[in-house]
Short mmCIF file of C-alpha atoms in Angstrom, two decimals:
data_model
loop_
_atom_site.label_atom_id
_atom_site.label_comp_id
_atom_site.label_asym_id
_atom_site.label_seq_id
_atom_site.Cartn_x
_atom_site.Cartn_y
_atom_site.Cartn_z
CA MET A 895 0.00 0.00 0.00
CA ASN A 896 1.24 3.49 -0.86
CA TYR A 897 0.45 5.57 2.21
CA GLU A 898 -1.11 9.00 1.93
CA ASP A 899 -2.06 9.75 5.54
CA ILE A 900 0.62 7.94 7.54
CA GLU A 901 4.32 7.13 7.47
CA TYR A 902 5.71 3.67 8.21
CA THR A 903 9.36 3.04 9.00
CA VAL A 904 11.34 0.26 10.65
CA GLU A 905 14.42 0.96 12.75
CA GLY A 906 16.05 -2.21 14.01
CA PRO A 907 13.49 -4.09 16.13
CA THR A 908 10.99 -1.21 16.11
CA ALA A 909 8.26 -0.25 13.65
CA ILE A 910 7.19 3.40 13.80
CA ILE A 911 3.72 4.38 12.59
CA THR A 912 3.26 8.14 12.29
CA MET A 913 -0.13 9.70 11.68
CA ASN A 914 0.74 12.34 9.12
CA ARG A 915 -2.07 14.85 8.73
CA PRO A 916 -0.69 17.77 10.77
CA GLN A 917 -2.84 20.25 8.85
CA ARG A 918 -5.85 18.53 10.51
CA TYR A 919 -4.11 17.93 13.86
CA ASN A 920 -3.61 14.33 12.70
CA ALA A 921 -7.35 13.69 12.80
CA PHE A 922 -8.17 10.47 11.01
CA ARG A 923 -10.49 9.82 8.11
CA ALA A 924 -11.42 6.44 6.63
CA THR A 925 -8.25 6.33 4.54
CA THR A 926 -6.06 7.04 7.58
CA VAL A 927 -7.65 4.22 9.56
CA GLU A 928 -7.28 1.76 6.70
CA GLU A 929 -3.62 2.68 6.26
CA MET A 930 -2.92 2.28 9.98
CA ILE A 931 -4.49 -1.19 9.99
CA ASN A 932 -2.27 -2.13 7.06
CA ALA A 933 0.83 -0.77 8.81
CA PHE A 934 0.10 -2.64 12.04
CA ARG A 935 -0.36 -5.85 10.06
CA ARG A 936 2.98 -5.26 8.31
CA ALA A 937 4.63 -4.91 11.70
CA TRP A 938 2.80 -8.04 12.89
CA ALA A 939 4.13 -10.08 9.97
CA ASP A 940 7.70 -8.74 10.21
CA ARG A 941 9.61 -11.23 12.36
CA ASP A 942 12.34 -8.64 13.01
CA VAL A 943 9.89 -6.18 14.60
CA GLN A 944 9.46 -6.66 18.35
CA ALA A 945 7.56 -3.47 19.24
CA VAL A 946 5.58 -0.73 17.53
CA ILE A 947 5.62 3.00 18.25
CA LEU A 948 2.50 5.00 17.36
CA THR A 949 2.94 8.78 17.17
CA GLY A 950 1.79 11.88 15.31
CA ALA A 951 3.53 14.23 12.91
CA GLY A 952 4.48 17.71 14.08
CA GLU A 953 4.53 19.21 17.55
CA LYS A 954 0.87 20.13 18.03
CA ALA A 955 -1.01 16.86 17.99
CA PHE A 956 -0.72 13.13 18.47
CA CYS A 957 -4.25 12.69 17.11
CA THR A 958 -7.50 14.58 17.61
CA GLY A 959 -9.77 11.70 16.64
CA GLY A 960 -12.16 11.47 13.72
CA ASP A 961 -11.97 14.29 11.19
CA VAL A 962 -15.08 16.24 12.16
CA LYS A 963 -14.55 18.72 9.32
CA GLN A 964 -14.64 15.83 6.86
CA ARG A 965 -17.84 14.58 8.49
CA ALA A 966 -19.41 18.04 8.26
CA GLU A 967 -18.46 18.32 4.58
CA THR A 968 -19.54 14.87 3.35
CA GLY A 969 -21.59 13.34 6.16
CA ASP A 970 -19.03 10.56 6.63
CA TYR A 971 -15.30 10.04 7.08
CA GLY A 972 -14.56 9.85 3.38
CA PRO A 973 -13.84 6.97 1.01
CA SER A 974 -11.68 3.92 1.65
CA GLU A 975 -10.64 0.92 -0.39
CA SER A 976 -12.89 -1.36 1.66
CA GLY A 977 -15.79 1.08 1.48
CA MET A 978 -16.01 1.05 5.29
CA PHE A 979 -14.88 3.22 8.19
CA GLU A 980 -12.92 0.56 10.06
CA ILE A 981 -12.09 2.26 13.35
CA GLY A 982 -13.34 -0.76 15.32
CA ASN A 983 -10.97 -3.01 13.37
CA LEU A 984 -8.09 -0.62 14.13
CA HIS A 985 -8.85 -0.85 17.85
CA LYS A 986 -8.93 -4.64 17.60
CA THR A 987 -5.66 -4.73 15.66
CA ILE A 988 -3.83 -2.62 18.26
CA ARG A 989 -4.99 -5.05 20.95
CA ASP A 990 -4.42 -8.24 18.94
CA ILE A 991 -0.96 -7.60 17.48
CA PRO A 992 1.25 -9.87 19.64
CA LYS A 993 3.84 -7.13 20.09
CA PRO A 994 3.69 -4.21 22.53
CA VAL A 995 2.43 -0.95 21.07
CA ILE A 996 3.92 2.21 22.58
CA ALA A 997 2.05 5.48 22.16
CA ALA A 998 4.47 8.41 21.94
CA VAL A 999 2.08 11.29 22.59
CA ASN A 1000 3.66 14.44 21.20
CA GLY A 1001 0.76 16.88 21.60
CA LEU A 1002 -3.02 16.76 21.71
CA ALA A 1003 -4.53 13.30 22.29
CA ILE A 1004 -8.20 14.19 22.05
CA GLY A 1005 -11.40 12.29 21.21
CA GLY A 1006 -10.71 9.23 19.11
CA GLY A 1007 -7.01 10.04 19.33
CA HIS A 1008 -7.25 9.72 23.08
CA VAL A 1009 -8.88 6.31 22.63
CA LEU A 1010 -5.94 5.19 20.46
CA HIS A 1011 -3.35 5.95 23.14
CA VAL A 1012 -5.54 4.32 25.82
CA LEU A 1013 -5.58 1.10 23.78
CA CYS A 1014 -1.79 1.03 23.42
CA ASP A 1015 0.19 -1.12 25.85
CA LEU A 1016 2.31 1.78 27.11
CA THR A 1017 2.05 5.55 26.78
CA ILE A 1018 4.98 7.93 26.94
CA ALA A 1019 3.94 11.58 26.92
CA ALA A 1020 5.81 14.72 26.01
CA ASP A 1021 5.59 17.35 28.73
CA THR A 1022 3.60 19.42 26.23
CA ALA A 1023 0.96 16.72 25.65
CA ARG A 1024 -2.68 17.20 26.55
CA PHE A 1025 -5.38 14.58 26.95
CA GLY A 1026 -9.16 14.50 26.86
CA GLN A 1027 -12.42 13.57 25.17
CA SER A 1028 -14.56 15.76 22.94
CA GLY A 1029 -17.34 13.49 21.64
CA PRO A 1030 -20.29 15.00 23.55
CA LYS A 1031 -19.29 18.44 22.22
CA VAL A 1032 -19.19 17.40 18.56
CA GLY A 1033 -21.92 14.78 18.33
CA SER A 1034 -19.84 11.63 18.73
CA PHE A 1035 -18.95 9.00 21.35
CA ASP A 1036 -17.09 5.77 21.96
CA ALA A 1037 -19.22 3.62 24.22
CA GLY A 1038 -16.93 0.62 23.74
CA PHE A 1039 -13.22 0.46 24.54
CA GLY A 1040 -13.05 4.25 24.68
CA SER A 1041 -15.18 4.35 27.81
CA ALA A 1042 -15.26 0.87 29.36
CA PHE A 1043 -11.53 0.20 29.00
CA LEU A 1044 -10.70 3.74 30.04
CA ALA A 1045 -12.58 3.12 33.30
CA ARG A 1046 -10.34 0.10 33.93
CA ILE A 1047 -7.31 2.38 33.67
CA VAL A 1048 -8.33 5.50 35.60
CA GLY A 1049 -11.39 4.30 37.52
CA GLU A 1050 -15.09 4.95 37.02
CA LYS A 1051 -15.20 8.46 38.51
CA ARG A 1052 -12.30 9.79 36.48
CA ALA A 1053 -13.53 8.13 33.26
CA ARG A 1054 -16.95 9.71 33.68
CA GLU A 1055 -15.35 13.07 34.37
CA ILE A 1056 -13.23 12.81 31.22
CA TRP A 1057 -16.26 12.02 29.06
CA TYR A 1058 -18.97 14.16 30.66
CA LEU A 1059 -16.95 17.38 31.02
CA CYS A 1060 -14.72 17.17 27.93
CA ARG A 1061 -11.90 19.00 29.67
CA GLN A 1062 -8.26 18.78 28.68
CA TYR A 1063 -5.62 17.50 31.10
CA ASP A 1064 -1.89 18.12 31.07
CA ALA A 1065 0.70 15.36 30.97
CA GLU A 1066 1.50 15.64 34.68
CA THR A 1067 -2.16 15.05 35.58
CA ALA A 1068 -2.40 12.15 33.13
CA GLU A 1069 0.65 10.53 34.71
CA ARG A 1070 -0.75 11.02 38.21
CA TRP A 1071 -4.01 9.33 37.17
CA GLY A 1072 -2.20 6.37 35.62
CA LEU A 1073 -3.32 7.39 32.14
CA VAL A 1074 0.30 7.52 30.94
CA ASN A 1075 3.37 5.62 32.14
CA TRP A 1076 5.76 8.55 32.28
CA VAL A 1077 6.44 12.04 30.96
CA VAL A 1078 9.60 13.27 29.22
CA PRO A 1079 10.70 16.56 27.64
CA ALA A 1080 9.14 16.93 24.19
CA ALA A 1081 12.55 16.92 22.49
CA ASP A 1082 13.33 13.51 24.01
CA LEU A 1083 10.00 11.80 23.29
CA LEU A 1084 10.77 9.66 20.27
CA ASP A 1085 14.24 8.72 21.53
CA GLU A 1086 12.69 7.61 24.84
CA ALA A 1087 10.07 5.54 23.01
CA LYS A 1088 12.80 3.90 20.93
CA LYS A 1089 14.77 3.08 24.09
CA VAL A 1090 11.72 1.40 25.60
CA ALA A 1091 11.12 -0.54 22.38
CA ALA A 1092 14.76 -1.67 22.44
CA GLU A 1093 14.35 -2.86 26.03
CA ILE A 1094 11.32 -4.90 25.00
CA ALA A 1095 13.26 -6.37 22.06
CA GLU A 1096 15.77 -7.86 24.52
CA LYS A 1097 13.02 -9.99 26.06
CA SER A 1098 11.57 -13.31 24.93
CA PRO A 1099 9.06 -12.48 22.15
CA THR A 1100 6.92 -15.51 22.92
CA THR A 1101 6.74 -14.55 26.58
CA ILE A 1102 5.73 -11.00 25.67
CA LYS A 1103 3.06 -12.34 23.30
CA PHE A 1104 1.52 -14.54 25.99
CA LEU A 1105 1.64 -11.73 28.54
CA LYS A 1106 -0.14 -9.33 26.18
CA GLN A 1107 -2.79 -11.92 25.42
CA SER A 1108 -3.20 -12.57 29.14
CA PHE A 1109 -3.69 -8.87 29.91
CA ASN A 1110 -6.20 -8.61 27.07
CA ALA A 1111 -8.16 -11.68 28.14
CA ASP A 1112 -9.59 -9.87 31.15
CA THR A 1113 -11.20 -7.20 28.97
CA ASP A 1114 -11.83 -9.01 25.68
CA HIS A 1115 -15.55 -9.11 26.45
CA GLN A 1116 -15.50 -5.34 25.86
CA ALA A 1117 -15.01 -6.05 22.16
CA GLY A 1118 -18.70 -6.97 21.98
CA LEU A 1119 -19.61 -3.66 23.57
CA SER A 1120 -17.30 -1.93 21.12
CA ASN A 1121 -18.99 -3.54 18.12
CA MET A 1122 -22.42 -2.48 19.38
CA ALA A 1123 -21.13 1.00 20.17
CA MET A 1124 -19.70 1.46 16.67
CA SER A 1125 -23.02 0.43 15.15
CA ALA A 1126 -24.81 2.92 17.39
CA LEU A 1127 -22.30 5.64 16.54
CA ASP A 1128 -22.84 5.09 12.82
CA LEU A 1129 -26.56 5.65 13.30
CA PHE A 1130 -26.12 8.59 15.64
CA THR A 1131 -23.66 10.55 13.49
CA HIS A 1132 -26.25 10.64 10.70
CA SER A 1133 -29.00 11.86 13.00
CA PRO A 1134 -29.91 15.57 13.25
CA GLU A 1135 -28.33 15.73 16.71
CA GLY A 1136 -25.10 14.15 15.55
CA LEU A 1137 -24.94 16.34 12.47
CA GLU A 1138 -25.52 19.45 14.60
CA GLY A 1139 -22.34 18.71 16.54
CA ALA A 1140 -20.22 18.26 13.42
CA THR A 1141 -21.73 21.28 11.67
CA ALA A 1142 -21.19 23.53 14.69
CA PHE A 1143 -17.56 22.41 14.93
CA ALA A 1144 -16.94 23.17 11.26
CA GLU A 1145 -18.68 26.56 11.60
CA LYS A 1146 -16.74 27.33 14.82
CA ARG A 1147 -19.85 27.95 16.90
CA VAL A 1148 -21.40 26.45 20.01
CA PRO A 1149 -23.73 23.56 19.08
CA ASP A 1150 -27.41 23.87 20.00
CA PHE A 1151 -28.42 20.58 21.58
CA ASN A 1152 -31.32 22.02 23.59
CA LYS A 1153 -34.02 20.62 21.35
CA TYR A 1154 -32.74 17.08 21.97
CA VAL A 1155 -32.92 17.19 25.76
CA GLY A 1156 -35.13 14.33 26.96
CA ALA A 1157 -35.54 12.95 23.45
#
């Protein structure tokens, strides 16, 4: 596959997947998601790769989730080779690849971008990174891994706060909550992630594979919730309420959800 929205490189035992749409704060569209799935599968099949780093291009954003501007313009996330928006398959691939995935969060990890780092095995954050959800502000949600798995990481109260209030949290707060493993100066982020990947590569790959599968086993039932949530999201984003959120975002105004209260 010739990539348009991402970059894929391999350095020694480490594959690096970079979301490369800095003009849209690395927000993903259907093509981006499809390319990331392909890249993760390449890393999966490469016997020399022992860990994967997921990061974003530029200094402003790791990923800000689904491209709401694209959704406002076309009513969907754009075309893909499969004809589908395969975000659920991307989530599953990050969990299923039998190699640790390290999120190197270089800036904003918001909305669906926040979900991506949550699903990674480890998260290293630049001291300039910021974290949060935005779905309820723009007519979107992730009622699968993005909420249920998040609650496993930070606890029910914090997870509800993150989703209900849509605030942004700095890297220090995220580390204190257990949302990230550690924080480093922005200039050192990728080097630190590579060091961690190299440490992993020194370990038994079969042992690491079984450990990852063991960790996942406790929450694999959430995949069913995720499938149902993605089906619900597809219906909701085409509803008047969902479209109001996307349209308001594109028009840079506050959405008017009042008419949907109690609906």
